[in-house]
Amino acid sequence: MARPLSEEKRDALLKAASDLVARLGTGASTAKIAKAAGVSEGTLFTYFPTKDDLLNQLFIEIEARFALTMLAPYPLDASAKDRLFIVWSRLIEWGLDRSTSRKALRQLKVSDRVTLESRQRCHALFREARLMVEQCLAEHSAPERVAFYIDTILFDLADITINAIAAKPKERDAIRQAGFDLFWKGTAA
Amino acid sequence: MARPLSEEKRDALLKAASDLVARLGTGASTAKIAKAAGVSEGTLFTYFPTKDDLLNQLFIEIEARFALTMLAPYPLDASAKDRLFIVWSRLIEWGLDRSTSRKALRQLKVSDRVTLESRQRCHALFREARLMVEQCLAEHSAPERVAFYIDTILFDLADITINAIAAKPKERDAIRQAGFDLFWKGTAA
Amino acid sequence: MARPLSEEKRDALLKAASDLVARLGTGASTAKIAKAAGVSEGTLFTYFPTKDDLLNQLFIEIEARFALTMLAPYPLDASAKDRLFIVWSRLIEWGLDRSTSRKALRQLKVSDRVTLESRQRCHALFREARLMVEQCLAEHSAPERVAFYIDTILFDLADITINAIAAKPKERDAIRQAGFDLFWKGTAA
Amino acid sequence: MARPLSEEKRDALLKAASDLVARLGTGASTAKIAKAAGVSEGTLFTYFPTKDDLLNQLFIEIEARFALTMLAPYPLDASAKDRLFIVWSRLIEWGLDRSTSRKALRQLKVSDRVTLESRQRCHALFREARLMVEQCLAEHSAPERVAFYIDTILFDLADITINAIAAKPKERDAIRQAGFDLFWKGTAA
DNA sequence: AATGAATGAGCGTTCATTCAT
DNA sequence: GATGAATGAACGCTCATTCAT
């Protein structure tokens, strides 16, 4: 191995892919992505053997960063509701701060180029966050519905809420609160 | 005179487009769509001047059929909650019955090839359904949040619920109920 | 034969073809030509079996009208030079009056879709005009060069002159005269 | 680094384009041109971003080579007429030697795909030749007509003459002389 | 005769990927 | 490892022509 793969270039490629997939969908061409990353068309393929691979890596990378955000320590002494509100707020903030990532993710989620395996791997990344939420809901919700609330509702409801905020940025805090209230009340036993 | 445009072919094209867009995304090629519809590649373009046009018509067509489903008469003497449950059930049933349409819609919604105008036109189609829901929530929810519940939450929450059912078809009724309960409780004042 | 072919439609098609070929070259589509003529795409083919046929008829038609213009009677008592100047002026005037026809002709002349046979047929149409010019040059030019002057030079030099006038319409008369002088002096023995 | 653009391939593409445009007009397909050049269809577009670009480059290239031919040194001590005859002969010889280029040029000149800018750029290439001719005509022609003779007549008259020779190759020298005589006598004051 | 929908080959161009440099 | 020229299949779309109406 003459030269090691450059982490810098890999990141630039993923960043460029994120931007372009967000804007153009998964049809964004590898040539454009390479150009936006400041590397040559061929180089893209030394970092990612195929475009599908790039897309899957991108998906995983974004989800991983997202999961990391959710992992920051939580005040253990706060009430379940307060702790859940912190989770909720982090979900919302991440989506608003990383709007490009979120848009890219939205495209990737509906694409059949992102494999089931990638999706499952990412699911696992949120285990800790999920456990946290589980604790919050333990005394609040009907036990048989907790899984549904967490796996199905929580993230997507946050997504919907982010969309609503994106449409009316001035009402940011009100919408965030309205979304949370809906979830909290809706999940009560 | 001449041969009239065939409603049948137009429908076949939209049906084929729906299938392929659901499976492959908006990148599905016009050639494949034409072939699946049993017409020649050129014929597609006598029915839809451009691919974008086809995609937009498809979007509108699906939404229109969906809106029609929602328009069926409601038992006016039932309670607000019961009537809302009927709305909710129709949303869910439609999504489950028309899973291809729903998947196509999901692709179309994230594509920038579907114009704002098309989206707005479709939004209008649901006015009646929205009014119906508004009445149901009138005495149940905080007035300032009703718009948020209807425009932002309701349809997307139904979508999430459908996804959940699609993943676990055996729990169909339980999940449908769980989704509704979440919405109803969540929207209480 | 249920209905006779309509002269009117044939003319409208040729007129439309002339316009469009002048503007777009022989690549102008039959659909556009039919539309511009106010008839349907199919009708074009009942008047002209193929596009090549239409193009050849158009070529012949324009040349024929042109030849007709040249056939108007000449004052037989005028001098050779004066009579030739009349010929020359008619060439120039025709080109300026019928600039669309001339542009179409220019495209047709360089196209291999206009057959040798069409070209030869048109050549024959100008026999009379050519004879006229021959008489004018009889005592003015070297006999062995007269054919060259008429068949090769005269029409093309007129064409060049028309181009020059088209570029500077204000100098119309001066350029017309300059072109004629060049021909007259140039063809002197 | 990478593989450098090959001058050879570019030339082969222009050569192939020249051949096919000469034969089929500007409608000659890029696929045929690429095949004739011995490269793949895609390769054409790494050398010329669009077909229009190829056509314009071809136009400029042919004109440039032509201009170069005209630039060869002239015997300054020869008479004006003799020097002009050299110019004339070079025009004729070029056209006869490069009959494919000439035919391609003829197609390109009537095509609206060759831009005004390309035409103007090429016009400039002949400045030197034009100056040369200007000197030859200085004491021979009416000053106010010199521009007309050079810009409008000379090249096109040569073109006509070449056509005549192409039709009767055996009379090559006689026709060349006849054309020159016409020009020389015709441009006398 | 007139219409225009139907056809499929062909168009100019883009694409993911390979490989000579 | 990095580059970008090379590739040919595929793309969205147009075309001359045919033929059901």
Short mmCIF file of C-alpha atoms (C1' of nucleotides) in Angstrom, two decimals, chain C residues 3 9 40 42-43 46-47, chain E residues 1-7:
data_model
loop_
_atom_site.label_atom_id
_atom_site.label_comp_id
_atom_site.label_asym_id
_atom_site.label_seq_id
_atom_site.Cartn_x
_atom_site.Cartn_y
_atom_site.Cartn_z
CA ARG C 3 -63.00 13.71 -52.07
CA LYS C 9 -54.00 22.26 -48.67
CA SER C 40 -53.10 17.05 -39.47
CA GLY C 42 -51.40 12.31 -41.51
CA THR C 43 -52.78 14.60 -44.19
CA THR C 46 -51.75 12.01 -48.54
CA TYR C 47 -50.29 14.94 -50.48
"C1'" DA E 1 -60.07 12.35 -47.83
"C1'" DA E 2 -58.92 13.61 -43.07
"C1'" DT E 3 -57.49 12.76 -38.57
"C1'" DG E 4 -54.18 12.05 -34.94
"C1'" DA E 5 -52.90 7.98 -31.95
"C1'" DA E 6 -49.53 4.43 -32.39
"C1'" DT E 7 -45.03 2.83 -33.40
#
